[in-house]
Tab-separated table of C-alpha atoms in Angstrom:
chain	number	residue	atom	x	y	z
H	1308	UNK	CA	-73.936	60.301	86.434
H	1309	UNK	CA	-76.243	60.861	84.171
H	1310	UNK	CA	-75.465	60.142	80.035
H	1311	UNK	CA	-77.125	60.657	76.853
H	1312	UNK	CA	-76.308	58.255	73.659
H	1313	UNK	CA	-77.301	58.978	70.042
H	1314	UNK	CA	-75.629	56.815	68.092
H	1315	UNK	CA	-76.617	58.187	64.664
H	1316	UNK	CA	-74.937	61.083	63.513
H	1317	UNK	CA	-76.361	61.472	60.212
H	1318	UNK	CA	-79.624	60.186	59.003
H	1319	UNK	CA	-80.957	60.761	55.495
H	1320	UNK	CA	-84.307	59.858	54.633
H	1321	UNK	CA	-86.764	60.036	51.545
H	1322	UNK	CA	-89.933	62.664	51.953
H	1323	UNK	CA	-92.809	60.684	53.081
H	1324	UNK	CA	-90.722	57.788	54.126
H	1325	UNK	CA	-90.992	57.066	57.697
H	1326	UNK	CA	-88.201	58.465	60.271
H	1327	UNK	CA	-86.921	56.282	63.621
H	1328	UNK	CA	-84.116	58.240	65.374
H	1329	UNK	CA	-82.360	56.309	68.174
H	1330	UNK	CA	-81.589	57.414	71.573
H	1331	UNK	CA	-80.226	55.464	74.663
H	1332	UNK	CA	-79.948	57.058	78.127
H	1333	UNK	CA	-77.909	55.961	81.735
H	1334	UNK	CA	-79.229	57.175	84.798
H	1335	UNK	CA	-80.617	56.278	88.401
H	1336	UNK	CA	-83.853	56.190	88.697
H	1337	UNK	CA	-86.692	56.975	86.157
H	1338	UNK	CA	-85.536	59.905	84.281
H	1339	UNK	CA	-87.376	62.837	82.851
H	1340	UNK	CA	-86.772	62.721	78.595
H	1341	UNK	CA	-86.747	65.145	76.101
H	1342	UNK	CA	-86.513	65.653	72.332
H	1343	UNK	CA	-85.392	68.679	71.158
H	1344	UNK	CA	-85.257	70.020	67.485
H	1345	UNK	CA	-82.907	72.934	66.564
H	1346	UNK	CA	-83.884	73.925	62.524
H	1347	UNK	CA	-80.739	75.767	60.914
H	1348	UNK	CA	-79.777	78.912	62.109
H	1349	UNK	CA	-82.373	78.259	65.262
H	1350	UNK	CA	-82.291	77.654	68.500
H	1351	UNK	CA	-83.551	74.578	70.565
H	1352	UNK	CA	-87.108	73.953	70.385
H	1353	UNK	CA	-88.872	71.184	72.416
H	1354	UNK	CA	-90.706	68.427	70.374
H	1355	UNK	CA	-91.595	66.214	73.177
H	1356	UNK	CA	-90.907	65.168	76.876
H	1357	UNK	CA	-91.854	62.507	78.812
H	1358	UNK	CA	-92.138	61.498	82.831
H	1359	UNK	CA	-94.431	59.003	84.003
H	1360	UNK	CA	-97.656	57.349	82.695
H	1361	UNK	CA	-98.398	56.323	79.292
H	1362	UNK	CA	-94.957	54.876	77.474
H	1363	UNK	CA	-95.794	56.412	73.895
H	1364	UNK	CA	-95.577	60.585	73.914
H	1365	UNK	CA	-97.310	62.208	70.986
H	1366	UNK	CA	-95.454	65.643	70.416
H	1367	UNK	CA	-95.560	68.394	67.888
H	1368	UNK	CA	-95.273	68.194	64.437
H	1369	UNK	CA	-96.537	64.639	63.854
H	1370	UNK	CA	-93.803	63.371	66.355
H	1371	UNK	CA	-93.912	60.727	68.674
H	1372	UNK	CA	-91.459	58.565	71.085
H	1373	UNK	CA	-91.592	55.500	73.175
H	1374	UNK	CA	-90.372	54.837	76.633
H	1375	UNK	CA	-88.437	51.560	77.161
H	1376	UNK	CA	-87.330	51.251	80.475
H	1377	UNK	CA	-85.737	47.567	79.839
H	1378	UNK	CA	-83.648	49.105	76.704
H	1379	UNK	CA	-83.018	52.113	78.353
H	1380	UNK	CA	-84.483	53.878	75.075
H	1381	UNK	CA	-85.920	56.681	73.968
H	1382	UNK	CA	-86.550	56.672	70.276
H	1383	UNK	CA	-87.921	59.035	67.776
H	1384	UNK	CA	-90.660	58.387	65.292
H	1385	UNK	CA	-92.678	60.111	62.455
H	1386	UNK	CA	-94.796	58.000	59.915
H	1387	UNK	CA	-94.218	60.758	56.937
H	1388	UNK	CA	-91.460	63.002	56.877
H	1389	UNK	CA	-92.021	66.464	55.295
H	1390	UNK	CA	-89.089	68.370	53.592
H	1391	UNK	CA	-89.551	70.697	56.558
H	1392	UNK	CA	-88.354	67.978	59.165
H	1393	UNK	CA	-84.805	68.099	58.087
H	1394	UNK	CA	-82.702	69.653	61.009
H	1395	UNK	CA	-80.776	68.339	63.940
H	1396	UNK	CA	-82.562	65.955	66.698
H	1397	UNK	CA	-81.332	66.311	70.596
H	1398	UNK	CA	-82.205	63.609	72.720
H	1399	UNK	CA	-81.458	64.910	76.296
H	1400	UNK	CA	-82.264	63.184	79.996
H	1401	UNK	CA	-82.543	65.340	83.478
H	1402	UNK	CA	-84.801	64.080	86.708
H	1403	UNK	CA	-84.671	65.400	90.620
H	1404	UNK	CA	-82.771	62.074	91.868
H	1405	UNK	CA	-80.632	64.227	92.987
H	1406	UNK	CA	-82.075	67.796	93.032
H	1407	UNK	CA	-81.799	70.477	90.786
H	1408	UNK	CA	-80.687	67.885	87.985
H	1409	UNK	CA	-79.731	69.546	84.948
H	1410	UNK	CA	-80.301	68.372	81.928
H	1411	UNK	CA	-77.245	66.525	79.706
H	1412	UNK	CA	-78.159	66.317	75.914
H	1413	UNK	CA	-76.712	64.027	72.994
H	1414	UNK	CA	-74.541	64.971	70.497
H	1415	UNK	CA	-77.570	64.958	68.115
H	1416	UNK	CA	-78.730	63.337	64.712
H	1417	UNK	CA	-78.404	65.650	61.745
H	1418	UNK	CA	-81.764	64.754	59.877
H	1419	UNK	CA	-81.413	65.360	56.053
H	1420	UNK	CA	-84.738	64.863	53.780
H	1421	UNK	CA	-84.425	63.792	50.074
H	1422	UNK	CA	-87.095	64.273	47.518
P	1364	UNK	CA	-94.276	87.743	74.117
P	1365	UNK	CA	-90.626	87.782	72.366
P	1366	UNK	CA	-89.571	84.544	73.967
P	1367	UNK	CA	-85.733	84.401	74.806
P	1368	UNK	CA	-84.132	87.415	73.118
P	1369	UNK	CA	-80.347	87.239	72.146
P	1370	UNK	CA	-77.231	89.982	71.584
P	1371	UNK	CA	-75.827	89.822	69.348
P	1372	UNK	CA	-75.859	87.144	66.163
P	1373	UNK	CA	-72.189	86.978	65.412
P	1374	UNK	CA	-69.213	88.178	67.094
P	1375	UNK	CA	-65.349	88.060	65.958
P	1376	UNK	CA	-63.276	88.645	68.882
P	1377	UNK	CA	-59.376	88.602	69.388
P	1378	UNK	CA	-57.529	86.650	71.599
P	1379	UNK	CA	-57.588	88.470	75.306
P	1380	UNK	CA	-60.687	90.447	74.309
P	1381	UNK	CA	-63.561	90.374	76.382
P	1382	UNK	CA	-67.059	91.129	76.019
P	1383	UNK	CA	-70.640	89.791	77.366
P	1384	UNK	CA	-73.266	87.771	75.729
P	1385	UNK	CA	-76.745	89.584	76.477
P	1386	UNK	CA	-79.754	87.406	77.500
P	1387	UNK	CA	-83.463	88.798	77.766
P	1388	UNK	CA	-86.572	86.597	78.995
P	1389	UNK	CA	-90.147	88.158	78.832
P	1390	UNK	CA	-92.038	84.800	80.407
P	1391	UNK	CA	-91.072	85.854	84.129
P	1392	UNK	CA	-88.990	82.699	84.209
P	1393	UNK	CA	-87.219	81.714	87.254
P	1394	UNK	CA	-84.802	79.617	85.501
P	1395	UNK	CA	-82.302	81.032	83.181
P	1396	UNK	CA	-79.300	78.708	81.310
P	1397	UNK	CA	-75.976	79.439	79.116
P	1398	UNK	CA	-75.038	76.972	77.045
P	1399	UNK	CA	-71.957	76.584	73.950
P	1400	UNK	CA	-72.477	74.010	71.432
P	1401	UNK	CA	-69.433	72.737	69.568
P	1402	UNK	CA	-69.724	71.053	66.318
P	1403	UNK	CA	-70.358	67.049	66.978
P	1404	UNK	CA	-70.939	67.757	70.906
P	1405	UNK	CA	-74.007	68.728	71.774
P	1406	UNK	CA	-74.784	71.368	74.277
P	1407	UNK	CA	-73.079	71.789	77.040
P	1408	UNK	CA	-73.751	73.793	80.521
P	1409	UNK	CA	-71.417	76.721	81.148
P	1410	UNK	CA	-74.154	78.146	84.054
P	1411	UNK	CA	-77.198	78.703	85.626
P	1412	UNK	CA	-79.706	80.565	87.505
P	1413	UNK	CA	-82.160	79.671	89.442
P	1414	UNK	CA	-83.521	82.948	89.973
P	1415	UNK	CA	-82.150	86.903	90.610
P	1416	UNK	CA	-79.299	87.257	92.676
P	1417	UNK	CA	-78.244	83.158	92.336
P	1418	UNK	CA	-76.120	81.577	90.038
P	1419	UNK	CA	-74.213	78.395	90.187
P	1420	UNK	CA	-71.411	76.591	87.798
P	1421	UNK	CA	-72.453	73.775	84.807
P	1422	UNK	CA	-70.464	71.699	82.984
P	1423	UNK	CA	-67.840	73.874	81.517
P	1424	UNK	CA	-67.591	76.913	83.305
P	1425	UNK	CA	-63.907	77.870	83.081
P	1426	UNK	CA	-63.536	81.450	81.283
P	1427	UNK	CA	-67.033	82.468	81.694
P	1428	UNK	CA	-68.798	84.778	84.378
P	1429	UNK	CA	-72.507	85.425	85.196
P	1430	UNK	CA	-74.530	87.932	86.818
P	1431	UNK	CA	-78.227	88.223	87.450
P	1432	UNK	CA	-79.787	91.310	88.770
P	1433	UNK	CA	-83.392	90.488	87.587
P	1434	UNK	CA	-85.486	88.346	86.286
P	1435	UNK	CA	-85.511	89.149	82.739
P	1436	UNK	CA	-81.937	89.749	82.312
P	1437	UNK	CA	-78.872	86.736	82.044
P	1438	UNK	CA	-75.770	87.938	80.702
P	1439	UNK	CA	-72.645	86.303	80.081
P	1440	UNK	CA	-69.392	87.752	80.339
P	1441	UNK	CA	-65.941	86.381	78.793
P	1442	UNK	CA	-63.012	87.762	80.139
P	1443	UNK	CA	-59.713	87.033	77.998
P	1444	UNK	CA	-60.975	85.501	74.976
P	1445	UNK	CA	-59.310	82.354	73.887
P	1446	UNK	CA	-59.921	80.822	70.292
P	1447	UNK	CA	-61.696	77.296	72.489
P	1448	UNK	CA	-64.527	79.868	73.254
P	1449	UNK	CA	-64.863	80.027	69.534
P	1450	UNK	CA	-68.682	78.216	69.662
P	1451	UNK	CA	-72.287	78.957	69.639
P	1452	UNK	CA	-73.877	80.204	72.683
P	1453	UNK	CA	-77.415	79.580	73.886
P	1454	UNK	CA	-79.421	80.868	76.304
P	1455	UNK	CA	-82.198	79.633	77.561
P	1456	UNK	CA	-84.740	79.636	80.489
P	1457	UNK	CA	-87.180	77.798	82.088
P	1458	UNK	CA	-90.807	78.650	84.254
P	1459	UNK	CA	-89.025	76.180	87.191
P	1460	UNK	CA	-86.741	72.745	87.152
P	1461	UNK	CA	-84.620	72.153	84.391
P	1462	UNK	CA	-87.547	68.904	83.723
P	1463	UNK	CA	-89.604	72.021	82.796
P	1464	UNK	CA	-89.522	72.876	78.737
P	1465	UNK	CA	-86.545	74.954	78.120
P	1466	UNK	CA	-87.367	77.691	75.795
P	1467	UNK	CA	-84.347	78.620	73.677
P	1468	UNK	CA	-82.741	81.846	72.242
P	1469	UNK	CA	-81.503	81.894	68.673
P	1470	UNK	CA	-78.062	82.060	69.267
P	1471	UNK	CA	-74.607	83.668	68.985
P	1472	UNK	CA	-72.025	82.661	67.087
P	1473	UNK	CA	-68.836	83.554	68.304
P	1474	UNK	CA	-65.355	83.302	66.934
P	1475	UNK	CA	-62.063	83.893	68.358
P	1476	UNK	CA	-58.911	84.422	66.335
């Protein structure tokens, strides 16, 4: 089965400082990841995914996240954060091992900026 | 285009109510998706569709039903409310596989006392 880790439930960070969020993942073969950012009040929107080829995604919003297949990682960065940033992060993992494979998302980060 | 359109934003329902969660998709989207999310879990799958006239269970699919009888449309029904459906519900749909970007409505919040 398929699993989703974010160990970091709340993360508070100063504007402009620089952001990491962490995210571990279990499953089979190599997996199709996402990060997804829901802003309060909002649904899901999708920040980033990755598949295959180059390890380091850029995404939206000044995002990026590198692929570590020996850690088993998935990690969120951003150089600057912006008072806008602060929301909650979903790290989430899917793939076709074995078919249709849905997707199974983390319990999120709650991102909170401070000025 | 609207996106992933959402009806309604809040509901209060009473235990053994029912009612259905309406779902709307204007991106001729094959994929459609209900989802709850409960504080400090994430989101979880209550169904799917993988296009009109096929559904199939998620994660958590006890106390929900779905229908699709087009492509735009996804709505979920709850039949005898109970206050652990008290959650927010998401739908949300995809152009193909779930490894496609899921495009998300805004939400309804539902509570059952």
């Amino acid at each position: 089965a398929q699993s989703v880790t974010q160990p970091d439930i709340h993360i508070t960070v100063s504007e402009g400082a620089s952001l990491e969020l962490r995210c571990n993942y279990s499953y089979g073969a190599t997996p199709y990841l996402f990060w997804y950012v829901q802003s309060p009040g909002q649904g899901l929107q999708l920040l980033l995914k990755y598949f295959s080829g180059d390890t380091l995604v850029q995404g939206i919003k000044g995002f990026e996240a590198e692929f570590k297949r020996s850690q088993s990682s998935f990690n969120l960065r951003k150089p600057s954060v912006h008072w806008s940033d602060a929301a909650e992060y979903f790290c989430a993992v899917g793939g076709t091992l074995f078919g249709n494979e849905k997707l199974t998302f983390g319990t999120g980060t709650r991102l909170t900026i401070i000025p | 285009n609207a996106g992933v359109t959402q009806t309604p934003k809040f509901r209060i329902l009473k235990i053994g109510q029912s009612m259905t969660l309406q779902c709307t998709q204007d991106m001729n989207h094959n994929y459609m998706y209900w989802y709850r999310q409960d504080p400090g879990m994430g989101l979880k799958l209550i169904y799917y569709s993988v296009g009109a006239g096929i559904t199939d269970k998620g994660e958590v699919p006890n106390g929900y039903n779905v229908s699709r009888s087009t492509t735009e449309d996804f709505p979920l029904r709850l039949e005898l409310a109970a206050p652990s459906q008290t959650s927010v519900y998401f739908c949300a749909s995809s152009l193909g596989l779930p490894t496609d970007t899921q495009y998300f409505g805004p939400g309804t919040r539902l509570t059952v006392l």
